[in-house]
Each structure stands twice: as C-alpha cells, then as structure tokens.
Amino acid sequence: FILKKNGEVWGCGEYSFGKLGKKFNESILVPTFILQDDQITQISSGGGHILILKKNGEVWGFRDNDGGILGLKDDEHRYEPALLMKDENMLMDQYRLGFIGLGHMGQILCERIIRSQLIPRSQIQFVQRDPDRIRQNEQKYGITATSLKHLIATSDILFLCVRPVQMARLADEMGSCGMQNKKVLSILSG
C-alpha cells in the first residue's frame, strides 16, 4: 500500500480475502487507486490484514478476520475498512503505548509510530526478555524498557508482538497484572 499526502491510498498485489478491497476480484500488478481519506495518517499491511490510523485516533481495519483477530466480535472477513477502535475522550498524542515484545513486527510498528510524530517517544514503552536487545532498542528508538506489570498499568494501548508459542506463558503473566479495560492490538506471528 502507498499513502499519498493528499490521503489517496494506492495498492497492488495478490487478491485474497479482499486484500485490496471489495471492488477488486483479481490480483493487481501495478499501483492502483483504492480509496481517499485525508484523515488517514498511516496504513500498514501484514500477512492477514490491513490497519489504518486516522488523525482523530480511530483505527480501522479490513481483510482476514479468522478467529476474530480484528476484534469485531465475529470472524467474518471484511472487504472494506471497519472501525476497530475509537476513543472520543482522547486525542492521539495523549495515548501511552506499550509494546509487549519488540521483535521484527513490533519494531516496524514502533518505527512507523515514532516517524509519524503522532505520539511522543516519552509515551512509548516496551517489554523484552533479552537484555542486549533491550539496550539496543532503547538506543535505536529512544524509548524506555520496563516491567510487564508497569507497562500494563501505565499503557492505554498494548501491542502484543510475540510469537504464538510464547503466548501461553505470557497470558498467565498478563492476567495477573490487571488487564481490565485495556485495548490490545495483537500481531502474533511466526
């Protein structure tokens, strides 16, 4: 996907599960206009879904919704963007973000958020097990590592960026940290 300054979204790629929206039913080999919305600040596509972040803090998503991964209380695929998260009481720059795991996918998200300048680095924290990687990521991104308990207590939005094999142990730890009313975006991969 390509996001232009005027809010135009262009895309190309294989057609599967409505990856390019419902108006396409075949693979597109050259960049093609998809939609326009001057409120879009970022767009990200992963293996199974597309996420769109708007200036007002709304998060929209579409495509693969297996197992309810989009958080819409069903498992139907979405062929057009659907509103995933909205908090009318907060502006985007007021959110505090917490990354649980900062491997490849987490780094891509973190880097894009920092580059967008929507949220100050001082409001982004992460948890990671490897002390060497912690130091590297603190220096590279200018953000702070912390404990899982502190991360959960102080973050408005949690990005779950670990491998599925790590999830059972992590779920137990997270459950004991008070997850009530937390917004969690999962990009489990691997």
CSV table of C-alpha atoms in Angstrom, one decimal:
chain,number,residue,atom,x,y,z
A,1,PHE,CA,0.0,0.0,0.0
A,2,ILE,CA,1.1,3.6,-0.7
A,3,LEU,CA,-0.4,6.5,1.2
A,4,LYS,CA,0.0,9.9,-0.5
A,5,LYS,CA,0.0,13.2,1.3
A,6,ASN,CA,-3.5,14.1,-0.1
A,7,GLY,CA,-4.9,10.9,1.6
A,8,GLU,CA,-5.1,8.8,-1.5
A,9,VAL,CA,-4.3,5.1,-0.9
A,10,TRP,CA,-2.9,3.1,-3.7
A,11,GLY,CA,-2.1,-0.6,-3.7
A,12,CYS,CA,-1.1,-3.6,-5.7
A,13,GLY,CA,-0.6,-7.3,-5.0
A,14,GLU,CA,-2.4,-10.6,-5.0
A,15,TYR,CA,-6.1,-10.8,-4.4
A,16,SER,CA,-7.0,-12.9,-1.4
A,17,PHE,CA,-9.7,-12.3,1.3
A,18,GLY,CA,-10.4,-8.9,-0.2
A,19,LYS,CA,-6.8,-7.6,0.5
A,20,LEU,CA,-7.3,-4.7,-1.9
A,21,GLY,CA,-11.0,-4.0,-1.1
A,22,LYS,CA,-14.2,-5.4,-2.4
A,23,LYS,CA,-14.0,-3.6,-5.8
A,24,PHE,CA,-11.2,-5.9,-6.9
A,25,ASN,CA,-11.6,-9.6,-7.6
A,26,GLU,CA,-8.2,-10.4,-9.1
A,27,SER,CA,-4.6,-9.6,-8.5
A,28,ILE,CA,-3.4,-6.1,-9.4
A,29,LEU,CA,0.1,-5.9,-10.8
A,30,VAL,CA,0.6,-2.1,-10.9
A,31,PRO,CA,-0.2,0.5,-8.2
A,32,THR,CA,-4.0,1.2,-8.4
A,33,PHE,CA,-6.2,3.8,-6.6
A,34,ILE,CA,-8.0,2.1,-3.7
A,35,LEU,CA,-9.6,4.9,-1.6
A,36,GLN,CA,-9.1,8.5,-0.5
A,37,ASP,CA,-9.5,9.9,3.0
A,38,ASP,CA,-7.4,13.0,4.1
A,39,GLN,CA,-7.7,11.9,7.7
A,40,ILE,CA,-5.5,8.8,7.2
A,41,THR,CA,-2.1,9.3,8.8
A,42,GLN,CA,-0.7,5.7,8.4
A,43,ILE,CA,-1.6,2.5,6.7
A,44,SER,CA,0.0,-0.8,7.5
A,45,SER,CA,-0.5,-4.2,5.9
A,46,GLY,CA,0.6,-7.5,7.3
A,47,GLY,CA,0.2,-11.2,6.4
A,48,GLY,CA,-3.5,-11.2,7.0
A,49,HIS,CA,-5.0,-7.8,7.5
A,50,ILE,CA,-4.7,-4.0,6.8
A,51,LEU,CA,-4.7,-1.4,9.6
A,52,ILE,CA,-5.5,2.3,9.0
A,53,LEU,CA,-4.8,5.0,11.6
A,54,LYS,CA,-6.6,8.3,11.3
A,55,LYS,CA,-5.7,11.7,12.8
A,56,ASN,CA,-8.6,11.5,15.3
A,57,GLY,CA,-7.1,8.3,16.8
A,58,GLU,CA,-9.5,5.9,15.1
A,59,VAL,CA,-8.1,2.6,14.0
A,60,TRP,CA,-9.8,0.9,11.0
A,61,GLY,CA,-9.0,-2.5,9.6
A,62,PHE,CA,-10.1,-5.0,7.0
A,63,ARG,CA,-9.4,-8.3,5.2
A,64,ASP,CA,-8.7,-11.5,7.2
A,65,ASN,CA,-10.7,-11.8,10.4
A,66,ASP,CA,-10.1,-15.5,11.2
A,67,GLY,CA,-10.6,-16.2,14.9
A,68,GLY,CA,-11.9,-12.6,15.3
A,69,ILE,CA,-8.4,-11.2,15.0
A,70,LEU,CA,-9.9,-7.7,14.1
A,71,GLY,CA,-11.7,-7.6,17.5
A,72,LEU,CA,-15.2,-7.2,15.9
A,73,LYS,CA,-16.8,-9.9,17.9
A,74,ASP,CA,-17.2,-12.2,14.9
A,75,ASP,CA,-14.9,-14.0,12.4
A,76,GLU,CA,-16.3,-12.6,9.1
A,77,HIS,CA,-13.8,-11.3,6.7
A,78,ARG,CA,-14.0,-7.5,6.0
A,79,TYR,CA,-13.7,-6.3,2.4
A,80,GLU,CA,-14.0,-2.6,3.3
A,81,PRO,CA,-12.4,-0.8,6.3
A,82,ALA,CA,-14.3,-1.3,9.5
A,83,LEU,CA,-13.9,0.8,12.7
A,84,LEU,CA,-11.9,-1.2,15.2
A,85,MET,CA,-11.1,1.3,17.9
A,86,LYS,CA,-12.3,4.8,18.8
A,87,ASP,CA,-11.8,6.8,22.0
A,88,GLU,CA,-13.7,10.1,21.8
A,89,ASN,CA,-12.2,11.3,25.1
A,90,MET,CA,-8.5,11.2,24.0
A,91,LEU,CA,-6.5,12.7,21.2
A,92,MET,CA,-3.9,10.6,19.5
A,93,ASP,CA,-1.0,12.4,21.1
A,94,GLN,CA,-2.3,11.7,24.6
A,95,TYR,CA,-2.2,7.9,24.3
A,96,ARG,CA,0.5,5.9,26.1
A,97,LEU,CA,1.6,2.9,24.1
A,98,GLY,CA,3.1,-0.4,25.4
A,99,PHE,CA,4.8,-3.0,23.2
A,100,ILE,CA,4.9,-6.5,24.6
A,101,GLY,CA,7.8,-7.9,22.6
A,102,LEU,CA,9.8,-5.7,20.2
A,103,GLY,CA,11.0,-8.2,17.5
A,104,HIS,CA,10.7,-7.6,13.8
A,105,MET,CA,7.0,-6.8,13.6
A,106,GLY,CA,7.0,-4.8,16.8
A,107,GLN,CA,9.9,-2.7,15.5
A,108,ILE,CA,8.2,-2.0,12.3
A,109,LEU,CA,5.1,-0.7,14.1
A,110,CYS,CA,7.1,1.2,16.7
A,111,GLU,CA,9.3,2.8,14.0
A,112,ARG,CA,6.2,4.0,12.0
A,113,ILE,CA,4.5,5.4,15.0
A,114,ILE,CA,7.7,7.3,16.0
A,115,ARG,CA,8.2,8.5,12.4
A,116,SER,CA,4.6,9.8,12.2
A,117,GLN,CA,5.2,12.0,15.3
A,118,LEU,CA,1.7,11.4,16.4
A,119,ILE,CA,2.8,10.2,19.9
A,120,PRO,CA,5.9,11.5,21.7
A,121,ARG,CA,8.6,8.9,22.4
A,122,SER,CA,8.2,9.6,26.1
A,123,GLN,CA,4.8,7.9,25.9
A,124,ILE,CA,6.1,4.7,24.4
A,125,GLN,CA,7.4,1.8,26.5
A,126,PHE,CA,8.3,-1.8,25.8
A,127,VAL,CA,9.0,-5.2,27.4
A,128,GLN,CA,11.6,-7.6,26.1
A,129,ARG,CA,13.4,-10.5,27.6
A,130,ASP,CA,16.9,-10.2,26.1
A,131,PRO,CA,19.0,-7.6,28.0
A,132,ASP,CA,21.2,-6.9,24.9
A,133,ARG,CA,18.1,-6.3,22.7
A,134,ILE,CA,16.6,-4.1,25.4
A,135,ARG,CA,19.7,-1.8,25.3
A,136,GLN,CA,19.8,-1.8,21.5
A,137,ASN,CA,16.1,-0.9,21.2
A,138,GLU,CA,16.3,1.8,23.9
A,139,GLN,CA,19.2,3.4,22.0
A,140,LYS,CA,17.7,2.9,18.5
A,141,TYR,CA,14.2,4.2,19.2
A,142,GLY,CA,14.7,6.5,22.2
A,143,ILE,CA,12.0,4.7,24.2
A,144,THR,CA,12.2,3.0,27.6
A,145,ALA,CA,12.0,-0.7,28.6
A,146,THR,CA,10.1,-1.5,31.7
A,147,SER,CA,8.5,-4.4,33.6
A,148,LEU,CA,5.3,-6.1,32.2
A,149,LYS,CA,3.3,-5.1,35.3
A,150,HIS,CA,4.3,-1.4,34.9
A,151,LEU,CA,3.8,-1.5,31.1
A,152,ILE,CA,0.2,-2.8,31.5
A,153,ALA,CA,-0.6,-0.4,34.4
A,154,THR,CA,0.6,2.7,32.5
A,155,SER,CA,-0.3,2.0,28.9
A,156,ASP,CA,-3.6,2.9,27.2
A,157,ILE,CA,-2.9,0.6,24.2
A,158,LEU,CA,-0.9,-2.6,24.3
A,159,PHE,CA,0.7,-4.0,21.1
A,160,LEU,CA,1.1,-7.8,21.6
A,161,CYS,CA,4.1,-8.6,19.3
A,162,VAL,CA,5.3,-12.0,20.4
A,163,ARG,CA,5.4,-15.5,18.8
A,164,PRO,CA,2.3,-17.7,19.3
A,165,VAL,CA,4.5,-20.2,21.2
A,166,GLN,CA,5.2,-17.6,23.8
A,167,MET,CA,1.6,-16.7,24.4
A,168,ALA,CA,0.5,-19.3,27.0
A,169,ARG,CA,3.2,-18.2,29.5
A,170,LEU,CA,2.6,-14.6,28.7
A,171,ALA,CA,-1.2,-14.8,29.0
A,172,ASP,CA,-0.8,-16.1,32.6
A,173,GLU,CA,1.6,-13.2,33.4
A,174,MET,CA,-0.7,-10.6,31.8
A,175,GLY,CA,-3.8,-12.0,33.6
A,176,SER,CA,-2.2,-11.3,37.0
A,177,CYS,CA,-1.4,-7.7,36.0
A,178,GLY,CA,-4.9,-6.4,35.8
A,179,MET,CA,-5.9,-6.2,32.1
A,180,GLN,CA,-9.4,-4.8,32.7
A,181,ASN,CA,-10.4,-2.1,30.1
A,182,LYS,CA,-7.1,-2.4,28.2
A,183,LYS,CA,-7.0,-2.0,24.5
A,184,VAL,CA,-4.9,-4.8,23.0
A,185,LEU,CA,-3.8,-5.0,19.3
A,186,SER,CA,-2.3,-8.4,18.5
A,187,ILE,CA,0.1,-9.1,15.7
A,188,LEU,CA,1.0,-12.6,16.8
A,189,SER,CA,3.2,-14.1,14.1
A,190,GLY,CA,5.5,-16.9,13.4
